[in-house]
PDB file of C-alpha atoms in Angstrom:
ATOM      1  CA  MET A   1       3.983 -25.554  17.963  1.00  0.00           C
ATOM      2  CA  ASP A   2       1.988 -26.046  14.606  1.00  0.00           C
ATOM      3  CA  ARG A   3      -0.785 -28.519  15.135  1.00  0.00           C
ATOM      4  CA  PRO A   4      -3.231 -28.919  12.318  1.00  0.00           C
ATOM      5  CA  ALA A   5      -6.682 -30.479  12.071  1.00  0.00           C
ATOM      6  CA  TRP A   6      -8.615 -30.643   8.884  1.00  0.00           C
ATOM      7  CA  SER A   7     -11.859 -31.223   7.054  1.00  0.00           C
ATOM      8  CA  GLY A   8     -11.797 -31.542   3.320  1.00  0.00           C
ATOM      9  CA  LEU A   9     -10.015 -28.300   2.101  1.00  0.00           C
ATOM     10  CA  ALA A  10     -10.290 -26.493   5.338  1.00  0.00           C
ATOM     11  CA  ILE A  11      -7.429 -26.665   7.645  1.00  0.00           C
ATOM     12  CA  LEU A  12      -7.026 -25.141  11.391  1.00  0.00           C
ATOM     13  CA  VAL A  13      -3.584 -24.467  12.570  1.00  0.00           C
ATOM     14  CA  LYS A  14      -2.751 -24.065  16.237  1.00  0.00           C
ATOM     15  CA  THR A  15       0.524 -22.055  16.992  1.00  0.00           C
ATOM     16  CA  ALA A  16       0.008 -21.854  20.903  1.00  0.00           C
ATOM     17  CA  ASP A  17      -2.018 -23.035  23.624  1.00  0.00           C
ATOM     18  CA  LEU A  18      -5.208 -21.067  24.784  1.00  0.00           C
ATOM     19  CA  ASP A  19      -5.972 -21.402  28.567  1.00  0.00           C
ATOM     20  CA  PRO A  20      -9.681 -22.404  28.953  1.00  0.00           C
ATOM     21  CA  ARG A  21      -9.711 -20.322  32.101  1.00  0.00           C
ATOM     22  CA  GLN A  22      -9.522 -17.113  29.986  1.00  0.00           C
ATOM     23  CA  ASN A  23     -12.207 -15.635  27.718  1.00  0.00           C
ATOM     24  CA  TYR A  24     -10.661 -14.448  24.208  1.00  0.00           C
ATOM     25  CA  ILE A  25     -11.327 -12.221  21.363  1.00  0.00           C
ATOM     26  CA  LEU A  26     -10.075 -13.844  18.118  1.00  0.00           C
ATOM     27  CA  GLY A  27      -9.470 -11.293  15.280  1.00  0.00           C
ATOM     28  CA  PHE A  28     -10.213 -13.124  11.904  1.00  0.00           C
ATOM     29  CA  HIS A  29      -8.490 -11.823   8.812  1.00  0.00           C
ATOM     30  CA  PRO A  30      -9.323 -11.417   5.880  1.00  0.00           C
ATOM     31  CA  HIS A  31     -12.929 -11.257   5.655  1.00  0.00           C
ATOM     32  CA  GLY A  32     -12.997 -12.683   2.120  1.00  0.00           C
ATOM     33  CA  ILE A  33     -16.077 -12.804   0.342  1.00  0.00           C
ATOM     34  CA  LEU A  34     -18.077 -15.298   2.558  1.00  0.00           C
ATOM     35  CA  VAL A  35     -16.016 -15.714   5.659  1.00  0.00           C
ATOM     36  CA  ALA A  36     -15.889 -19.187   4.803  1.00  0.00           C
ATOM     37  CA  GLY A  37     -12.851 -20.063   7.002  1.00  0.00           C
ATOM     38  CA  ALA A  38     -14.297 -18.542  10.095  1.00  0.00           C
ATOM     39  CA  PHE A  39     -17.691 -20.387   9.603  1.00  0.00           C
ATOM     40  CA  THR A  40     -15.917 -23.756   8.834  1.00  0.00           C
ATOM     41  CA  ASN A  41     -13.514 -23.544  11.678  1.00  0.00           C
ATOM     42  CA  PHE A  42     -15.416 -21.816  14.426  1.00  0.00           C
ATOM     43  CA  CYS A  43     -18.873 -22.775  13.849  1.00  0.00           C
ATOM     44  CA  THR A  44     -18.874 -26.319  12.612  1.00  0.00           C
ATOM     45  CA  TYR A  45     -16.330 -27.634  14.673  1.00  0.00           C
ATOM     46  CA  ALA A  46     -15.592 -30.000  11.672  1.00  0.00           C
ATOM     47  CA  THR A  47     -11.831 -28.893  11.677  1.00  0.00           C
ATOM     48  CA  GLY A  48     -11.111 -29.942  15.240  1.00  0.00           C
ATOM     49  CA  PHE A  49     -11.333 -26.551  17.206  1.00  0.00           C
ATOM     50  CA  ARG A  50     -12.422 -28.391  20.356  1.00  0.00           C
ATOM     51  CA  LYS A  51      -9.636 -30.933  20.058  1.00  0.00           C
ATOM     52  CA  LEU A  52      -6.976 -28.393  19.482  1.00  0.00           C
ATOM     53  CA  PHE A  53      -8.341 -25.896  22.069  1.00  0.00           C
ATOM     54  CA  PRO A  54     -10.154 -28.022  24.763  1.00  0.00           C
ATOM     55  CA  GLY A  55     -12.291 -26.234  27.221  1.00  0.00           C
ATOM     56  CA  LEU A  56     -13.060 -23.364  24.846  1.00  0.00           C
ATOM     57  CA  ASP A  57     -16.293 -22.634  23.042  1.00  0.00           C
ATOM     58  CA  SER A  58     -16.193 -20.477  19.847  1.00  0.00           C
ATOM     59  CA  PHE A  59     -18.841 -17.998  18.755  1.00  0.00           C
ATOM     60  CA  LEU A  60     -18.642 -16.043  15.543  1.00  0.00           C
ATOM     61  CA  LEU A  61     -20.260 -12.557  15.180  1.00  0.00           C
ATOM     62  CA  MET A  62     -22.534 -11.723  12.283  1.00  0.00           C
ATOM     63  CA  LEU A  63     -24.406  -8.668  11.295  1.00  0.00           C
ATOM     64  CA  PRO A  64     -27.487  -8.377  13.243  1.00  0.00           C
ATOM     65  CA  LEU A  65     -29.510  -8.045   9.836  1.00  0.00           C
ATOM     66  CA  TRP A  66     -29.262 -11.649   9.327  1.00  0.00           C
ATOM     67  CA  PHE A  67     -30.797 -12.444  12.709  1.00  0.00           C
ATOM     68  CA  ARG A  68     -34.121 -10.881  11.489  1.00  0.00           C
ATOM     69  CA  ALA A  69     -34.711 -13.417   8.708  1.00  0.00           C
ATOM     70  CA  PRO A  70     -37.120 -16.259   9.884  1.00  0.00           C
ATOM     71  CA  PHE A  71     -35.673 -19.934   9.749  1.00  0.00           C
ATOM     72  CA  PHE A  72     -32.240 -18.645   8.383  1.00  0.00           C
ATOM     73  CA  ARG A  73     -31.705 -16.819  11.996  1.00  0.00           C
ATOM     74  CA  ASP A  74     -32.465 -20.123  13.652  1.00  0.00           C
ATOM     75  CA  TYR A  75     -29.863 -22.024  11.581  1.00  0.00           C
ATOM     76  CA  ILE A  76     -27.003 -19.508  12.395  1.00  0.00           C
ATOM     77  CA  MET A  77     -27.956 -19.399  16.006  1.00  0.00           C
ATOM     78  CA  MET A  78     -27.628 -23.230  16.207  1.00  0.00           C
ATOM     79  CA  ALA A  79     -24.272 -22.766  14.209  1.00  0.00           C
ATOM     80  CA  GLY A  80     -22.780 -20.514  17.015  1.00  0.00           C
ATOM     81  CA  LEU A  81     -23.316 -17.178  15.400  1.00  0.00           C
ATOM     82  CA  ILE A  82     -24.308 -14.252  17.672  1.00  0.00           C
ATOM     83  CA  PRO A  83     -25.177 -10.774  16.403  1.00  0.00           C
ATOM     84  CA  SER A  84     -22.230  -8.379  16.079  1.00  0.00           C
ATOM     85  CA  ASP A  85     -23.308  -5.961  18.544  1.00  0.00           C
ATOM     86  CA  LYS A  86     -21.431  -4.937  21.756  1.00  0.00           C
ATOM     87  CA  GLU A  87     -23.962  -6.337  24.273  1.00  0.00           C
ATOM     88  CA  SER A  88     -23.843  -9.710  22.479  1.00  0.00           C
ATOM     89  CA  ALA A  89     -20.101  -9.970  22.757  1.00  0.00           C
ATOM     90  CA  SER A  90     -20.122  -8.545  26.231  1.00  0.00           C
ATOM     91  CA  TYR A  91     -22.408 -11.159  27.504  1.00  0.00           C
ATOM     92  CA  LEU A  92     -19.945 -13.722  26.667  1.00  0.00           C
ATOM     93  CA  LEU A  93     -16.827 -12.052  27.580  1.00  0.00           C
ATOM     94  CA  ARG A  94     -18.009 -11.180  31.052  1.00  0.00           C
ATOM     95  CA  ARG A  95     -18.753 -14.771  32.078  1.00  0.00           C
ATOM     96  CA  GLN A  96     -16.815 -15.816  35.006  1.00  0.00           C
ATOM     97  CA  GLY A  97     -14.400 -18.768  34.659  1.00  0.00           C
ATOM     98  CA  GLY A  98     -13.632 -18.071  31.015  1.00  0.00           C
ATOM     99  CA  GLY A  99     -13.955 -20.738  28.153  1.00  0.00           C
ATOM    100  CA  ASN A 100     -15.154 -18.440  25.529  1.00  0.00           C
ATOM    101  CA  ALA A 101     -13.754 -17.394  22.480  1.00  0.00           C
ATOM    102  CA  VAL A 102     -15.715 -14.643  20.399  1.00  0.00           C
ATOM    103  CA  VAL A 103     -14.305 -14.518  16.779  1.00  0.00           C
ATOM    104  CA  ILE A 104     -14.838 -11.198  15.067  1.00  0.00           C
ATOM    105  CA  ALA A 105     -14.104 -10.677  11.301  1.00  0.00           C
ATOM    106  CA  VAL A 106     -12.484  -7.307  11.965  1.00  0.00           C
ATOM    107  CA  GLY A 107     -12.578  -5.941   8.588  1.00  0.00           C
ATOM    108  CA  GLY A 108     -16.145  -6.628   8.236  1.00  0.00           C
ATOM    109  CA  ALA A 109     -18.269  -6.063   5.180  1.00  0.00           C
ATOM    110  CA  PRO A 110     -16.236  -3.383   3.667  1.00  0.00           C
ATOM    111  CA  GLU A 111     -13.380  -5.386   3.412  1.00  0.00           C
ATOM    112  CA  ALA A 112     -15.089  -7.841   1.292  1.00  0.00           C
ATOM    113  CA  LEU A 113     -14.710  -5.438  -1.593  1.00  0.00           C
ATOM    114  CA  ASP A 114     -11.028  -6.030  -1.544  1.00  0.00           C
ATOM    115  CA  ALA A 115     -11.412  -9.809  -1.531  1.00  0.00           C
ATOM    116  CA  ARG A 116      -9.724 -11.402  -4.789  1.00  0.00           C
ATOM    117  CA  PRO A 117      -7.016 -13.892  -5.468  1.00  0.00           C
ATOM    118  CA  GLY A 118      -3.638 -12.647  -4.558  1.00  0.00           C
ATOM    119  CA  ALA A 119      -5.129  -9.720  -2.522  1.00  0.00           C
ATOM    120  CA  PHE A 120      -3.701  -9.046   1.151  1.00  0.00           C
ATOM    121  CA  THR A 121      -5.297  -5.701   2.010  1.00  0.00           C
ATOM    122  CA  ILE A 122      -6.409  -5.776   5.629  1.00  0.00           C
ATOM    123  CA  LEU A 123      -8.869  -3.114   6.974  1.00  0.00           C
ATOM    124  CA  LEU A 124      -7.499  -2.550  10.416  1.00  0.00           C
ATOM    125  CA  ALA A 125      -5.976   0.896  10.829  1.00  0.00           C
ATOM    126  CA  ASN A 126      -9.162   2.573  12.246  1.00  0.00           C
ATOM    127  CA  LYS A 127     -10.609  -0.664  13.704  1.00  0.00           C
ATOM    128  CA  LYS A 128     -10.221  -0.305  17.321  1.00  0.00           C
ATOM    129  CA  GLY A 129     -13.472  -1.318  18.820  1.00  0.00           C
ATOM    130  CA  PHE A 130     -12.631  -5.033  19.133  1.00  0.00           C
ATOM    131  CA  VAL A 131      -9.564  -3.846  21.074  1.00  0.00           C
ATOM    132  CA  LYS A 132     -11.402  -1.493  23.373  1.00  0.00           C
ATOM    133  CA  LEU A 133     -13.868  -4.345  24.042  1.00  0.00           C
ATOM    134  CA  ALA A 134     -11.103  -6.660  25.082  1.00  0.00           C
ATOM    135  CA  MET A 135      -9.631  -4.080  27.504  1.00  0.00           C
ATOM    136  CA  GLU A 136     -13.197  -3.458  29.070  1.00  0.00           C
ATOM    137  CA  HIS A 137     -13.408  -7.189  29.928  1.00  0.00           C
ATOM    138  CA  GLY A 138      -9.834  -8.242  30.164  1.00  0.00           C
ATOM    139  CA  ALA A 139     -10.196 -10.634  27.211  1.00  0.00           C
ATOM    140  CA  HIS A 140      -6.945 -11.723  25.808  1.00  0.00           C
ATOM    141  CA  LEU A 141      -6.440 -10.913  22.030  1.00  0.00           C
ATOM    142  CA  VAL A 142      -5.771 -13.435  19.295  1.00  0.00           C
ATOM    143  CA  PRO A 143      -4.806 -12.635  15.875  1.00  0.00           C
ATOM    144  CA  VAL A 144      -5.966 -15.199  13.217  1.00  0.00           C
ATOM    145  CA  PHE A 145      -4.766 -15.157   9.579  1.00  0.00           C
ATOM    146  CA  SER A 146      -6.712 -17.349   6.978  1.00  0.00           C
ATOM    147  CA  PHE A 147      -4.592 -18.264   4.031  1.00  0.00           C
ATOM    148  CA  GLY A 148      -6.524 -19.042   0.971  1.00  0.00           C
ATOM    149  CA  GLU A 149      -9.672 -16.949   1.941  1.00  0.00           C
ATOM    150  CA  ASN A 150      -9.323 -14.598  -0.782  1.00  0.00           C
ATOM    151  CA  GLU A 151      -8.549 -17.265  -3.314  1.00  0.00           C
ATOM    152  CA  LEU A 152     -12.013 -18.763  -3.391  1.00  0.00           C
ATOM    153  CA  PHE A 153     -13.653 -16.174  -5.652  1.00  0.00           C
ATOM    154  CA  ASP A 154     -12.816 -13.594  -8.462  1.00  0.00           C
ATOM    155  CA  GLN A 155     -14.364 -10.275  -8.330  1.00  0.00           C
ATOM    156  CA  VAL A 156     -14.948  -7.762 -10.814  1.00  0.00           C
ATOM    157  CA  GLU A 157     -12.420  -5.062 -10.816  1.00  0.00           C
ATOM    158  CA  ASN A 158     -13.318  -2.273  -8.388  1.00  0.00           C
ATOM    159  CA  PRO A 159     -10.409  -0.068  -7.542  1.00  0.00           C
ATOM    160  CA  ARG A 160     -11.129   2.657  -4.842  1.00  0.00           C
ATOM    161  CA  GLY A 161     -12.349   5.601  -6.635  1.00  0.00           C
ATOM    162  CA  THR A 162     -14.035   3.991  -9.551  1.00  0.00           C
ATOM    163  CA  TRP A 163     -17.846   4.405 -10.241  1.00  0.00           C
ATOM    164  CA  ILE A 164     -18.304   0.704  -9.053  1.00  0.00           C
ATOM    165  CA  ARG A 165     -16.599   1.110  -5.897  1.00  0.00           C
ATOM    166  CA  LEU A 166     -18.298   4.437  -5.021  1.00  0.00           C
ATOM    167  CA  ILE A 167     -21.692   2.837  -5.617  1.00  0.00           C
ATOM    168  CA  GLN A 168     -20.711  -0.267  -3.451  1.00  0.00           C
ATOM    169  CA  ASP A 169     -19.454   1.974  -0.774  1.00  0.00           C
ATOM    170  CA  LYS A 170     -22.622   3.845  -0.830  1.00  0.00           C
ATOM    171  CA  LEU A 171     -24.832   0.915  -0.619  1.00  0.00           C
ATOM    172  CA  GLN A 172     -22.688  -0.487   2.201  1.00  0.00           C
ATOM    173  CA  SER A 173     -23.051   2.685   4.284  1.00  0.00           C
ATOM    174  CA  ILE A 174     -26.803   2.579   3.807  1.00  0.00           C
ATOM    175  CA  MET A 175     -27.676  -1.247   4.313  1.00  0.00           C
ATOM    176  CA  GLY A 176     -24.655  -2.273   6.322  1.00  0.00           C
ATOM    177  CA  ILE A 177     -23.781  -5.210   4.040  1.00  0.00           C
ATOM    178  CA  SER A 178     -21.461  -5.033   1.087  1.00  0.00           C
ATOM    179  CA  LEU A 179     -22.204  -6.273  -2.406  1.00  0.00           C
ATOM    180  CA  PRO A 180     -19.068  -7.641  -3.893  1.00  0.00           C
ATOM    181  CA  LEU A 181     -19.617  -8.549  -7.599  1.00  0.00           C
ATOM    182  CA  PHE A 182     -18.002 -12.044  -7.404  1.00  0.00           C
ATOM    183  CA  HIS A 183     -17.758 -15.063  -9.596  1.00  0.00           C
ATOM    184  CA  ALA A 184     -15.939 -18.346  -9.622  1.00  0.00           C
ATOM    185  CA  ARG A 185     -17.098 -21.702 -11.158  1.00  0.00           C
ATOM    186  CA  GLY A 186     -20.016 -23.795 -11.976  1.00  0.00           C
ATOM    187  CA  ILE A 187     -21.043 -27.135 -10.629  1.00  0.00           C
ATOM    188  CA  PHE A 188     -19.883 -28.953 -13.636  1.00  0.00           C
ATOM    189  CA  GLN A 189     -17.770 -26.715 -15.281  1.00  0.00           C
ATOM    190  CA  TYR A 190     -15.069 -24.003 -14.336  1.00  0.00           C
ATOM    191  CA  SER A 191     -15.714 -21.378 -16.869  1.00  0.00           C
ATOM    192  CA  TYR A 192     -18.206 -19.339 -14.760  1.00  0.00           C
ATOM    193  CA  GLY A 193     -20.591 -19.532 -11.710  1.00  0.00           C
ATOM    194  CA  ILE A 194     -20.906 -18.626  -8.197  1.00  0.00           C
ATOM    195  CA  MET A 195     -19.528 -21.926  -6.793  1.00  0.00           C
ATOM    196  CA  PRO A 196     -16.227 -21.310  -4.897  1.00  0.00           C
ATOM    197  CA  TYR A 197     -12.965 -22.464  -6.463  1.00  0.00           C
ATOM    198  CA  ARG A 198     -11.366 -25.597  -5.034  1.00  0.00           C
ATOM    199  CA  LYS A 199      -8.863 -23.888  -2.995  1.00  0.00           C
ATOM    200  CA  PRO A 200      -7.503 -24.900   0.393  1.00  0.00           C
ATOM    201  CA  ILE A 201      -8.158 -22.540   3.466  1.00  0.00           C
ATOM    202  CA  ASN A 202      -5.479 -22.799   6.003  1.00  0.00           C
ATOM    203  CA  THR A 203      -6.700 -20.833   9.138  1.00  0.00           C
ATOM    204  CA  VAL A 204      -3.704 -20.114  11.565  1.00  0.00           C
ATOM    205  CA  VAL A 205      -4.422 -19.100  15.177  1.00  0.00           C
ATOM    206  CA  GLY A 206      -1.822 -17.011  16.523  1.00  0.00           C
ATOM    207  CA  ARG A 207      -0.334 -16.523  20.025  1.00  0.00           C
ATOM    208  CA  PRO A 208      -2.567 -14.760  22.612  1.00  0.00           C
ATOM    209  CA  ILE A 209      -1.822 -11.130  23.688  1.00  0.00           C
ATOM    210  CA  ARG A 210      -2.431 -10.738  27.329  1.00  0.00           C
ATOM    211  CA  VAL A 211      -4.758  -7.892  27.959  1.00  0.00           C
ATOM    212  CA  GLU A 212      -5.594  -6.622  31.567  1.00  0.00           C
ATOM    213  CA  LYS A 213      -8.911  -5.321  32.362  1.00  0.00           C
ATOM    214  CA  ASN A 214      -9.391  -1.688  32.014  1.00  0.00           C
ATOM    215  CA  GLU A 215     -12.858  -0.489  31.863  1.00  0.00           C
ATOM    216  CA  LYS A 216     -12.000   3.016  30.873  1.00  0.00           C
ATOM    217  CA  PRO A 217      -8.864   2.828  28.726  1.00  0.00           C
ATOM    218  CA  THR A 218      -7.165   6.071  27.578  1.00  0.00           C
ATOM    219  CA  VAL A 219      -6.598   6.786  23.804  1.00  0.00           C
ATOM    220  CA  GLU A 220      -2.956   6.225  24.408  1.00  0.00           C
ATOM    221  CA  GLU A 221      -3.483   2.651  26.046  1.00  0.00           C
ATOM    222  CA  LEU A 222      -5.988   1.944  23.290  1.00  0.00           C
ATOM    223  CA  ASP A 223      -3.561   2.821  20.480  1.00  0.00           C
ATOM    224  CA  THR A 224      -0.555   1.002  22.157  1.00  0.00           C
ATOM    225  CA  LEU A 225      -2.510  -2.262  22.426  1.00  0.00           C
ATOM    226  CA  HIS A 226      -3.960  -1.712  18.767  1.00  0.00           C
ATOM    227  CA  GLN A 227      -0.356  -1.278  17.389  1.00  0.00           C
ATOM    228  CA  LEU A 228       0.771  -4.484  19.351  1.00  0.00           C
ATOM    229  CA  TYR A 229      -2.131  -6.452  17.748  1.00  0.00           C
ATOM    230  CA  THR A 230      -1.026  -5.106  14.270  1.00  0.00           C
ATOM    231  CA  GLU A 231       2.631  -6.140  14.847  1.00  0.00           C
ATOM    232  CA  GLU A 232       1.487  -9.588  16.070  1.00  0.00           C
ATOM    233  CA  LEU A 233      -0.760 -10.205  12.930  1.00  0.00           C
ATOM    234  CA  SER A 234       1.835  -9.079  10.688  1.00  0.00           C
ATOM    235  CA  GLN A 235       4.490 -11.371  12.405  1.00  0.00           C
ATOM    236  CA  LEU A 236       1.942 -14.222  12.359  1.00  0.00           C
ATOM    237  CA  PHE A 237       1.564 -13.681   8.487  1.00  0.00           C
ATOM    238  CA  GLU A 238       5.386 -13.503   7.807  1.00  0.00           C
ATOM    239  CA  GLU A 239       6.031 -16.563   9.886  1.00  0.00           C
ATOM    240  CA  HIS A 240       3.608 -18.690   7.863  1.00  0.00           C
ATOM    241  CA  LYS A 241       3.161 -17.438   4.508  1.00  0.00           C
ATOM    242  CA  GLY A 242       5.822 -19.332   2.793  1.00  0.00           C
ATOM    243  CA  LYS A 243       4.079 -22.637   3.942  1.00  0.00           C
ATOM    244  CA  TYR A 244       0.969 -21.623   1.950  1.00  0.00           C
ATOM    245  CA  GLY A 245       2.543 -20.395  -1.421  1.00  0.00           C
ATOM    246  CA  VAL A 246       2.585 -16.597  -0.553  1.00  0.00           C
ATOM    247  CA  PRO A 247       5.640 -15.012  -2.317  1.00  0.00           C
ATOM    248  CA  GLU A 248       8.440 -13.872  -0.008  1.00  0.00           C
ATOM    249  CA  ASP A 249       8.056 -10.259  -1.256  1.00  0.00           C
ATOM    250  CA  GLN A 250       4.295 -10.064  -0.486  1.00  0.00           C
ATOM    251  CA  HIS A 251       3.246  -8.462   2.822  1.00  0.00           C
ATOM    252  CA  LEU A 252       0.177  -7.259   4.424  1.00  0.00           C
ATOM    253  CA  SER A 253      -1.319  -3.832   3.342  1.00  0.00           C
ATOM    254  CA  PHE A 254      -3.079  -2.197   6.375  1.00  0.00           C
ATOM    255  CA  VAL A 255      -5.584   0.498   5.452  1.00  0.00           C
TER     256      VAL A 255
END
């Protein structure tokens, strides 16, 4: 069941129902440069989230650093963003009666350094905190893949091991935010600028993975659920990539 809703160049695609009596963690992939698909689809509601998933409210996690900036803090809070710390997410996930969908850009700031057209590198292999959070609260996991997220900007070449990447990684570890050297188009010309390319973003919300509440999961239990989530995300990508211009021989690369 694929049911799209759209606004401009952003399209939200539903593949399965989400029970509003449950709480959910939506894992958003890839991060991209600016997480544009996550903000448009899960903060503005412009693409019909509430129509596609009635009874659910979505909240996007953002680095706590941004909540220290006056005025900007108020803007992002009104848009439904919350700090990406465990207590903020737990506050929503432990609410009785369900109805909350916490959206996490799992790859985080480091993944932005791999965002460029044609790239499908996903930072997930060692990202297990969101899975543990889901188990502790019994929140169902939902993989989300945003086709076109990495097509909005070009980025200066920065392969792992180069001096540019080493500096970026060091700054990211110190400040908590990454500094991708990106560019795209201008307002009235396509030669150069920081405006995103006019590329469609198709954000596909996958099937929910049922999670039983387990406040103290073992390492084996955590690894098993993490592996299941990885497989579901990969399957979601494979099922839909042909619709959005991704070559048949292209697959996700998990690091």
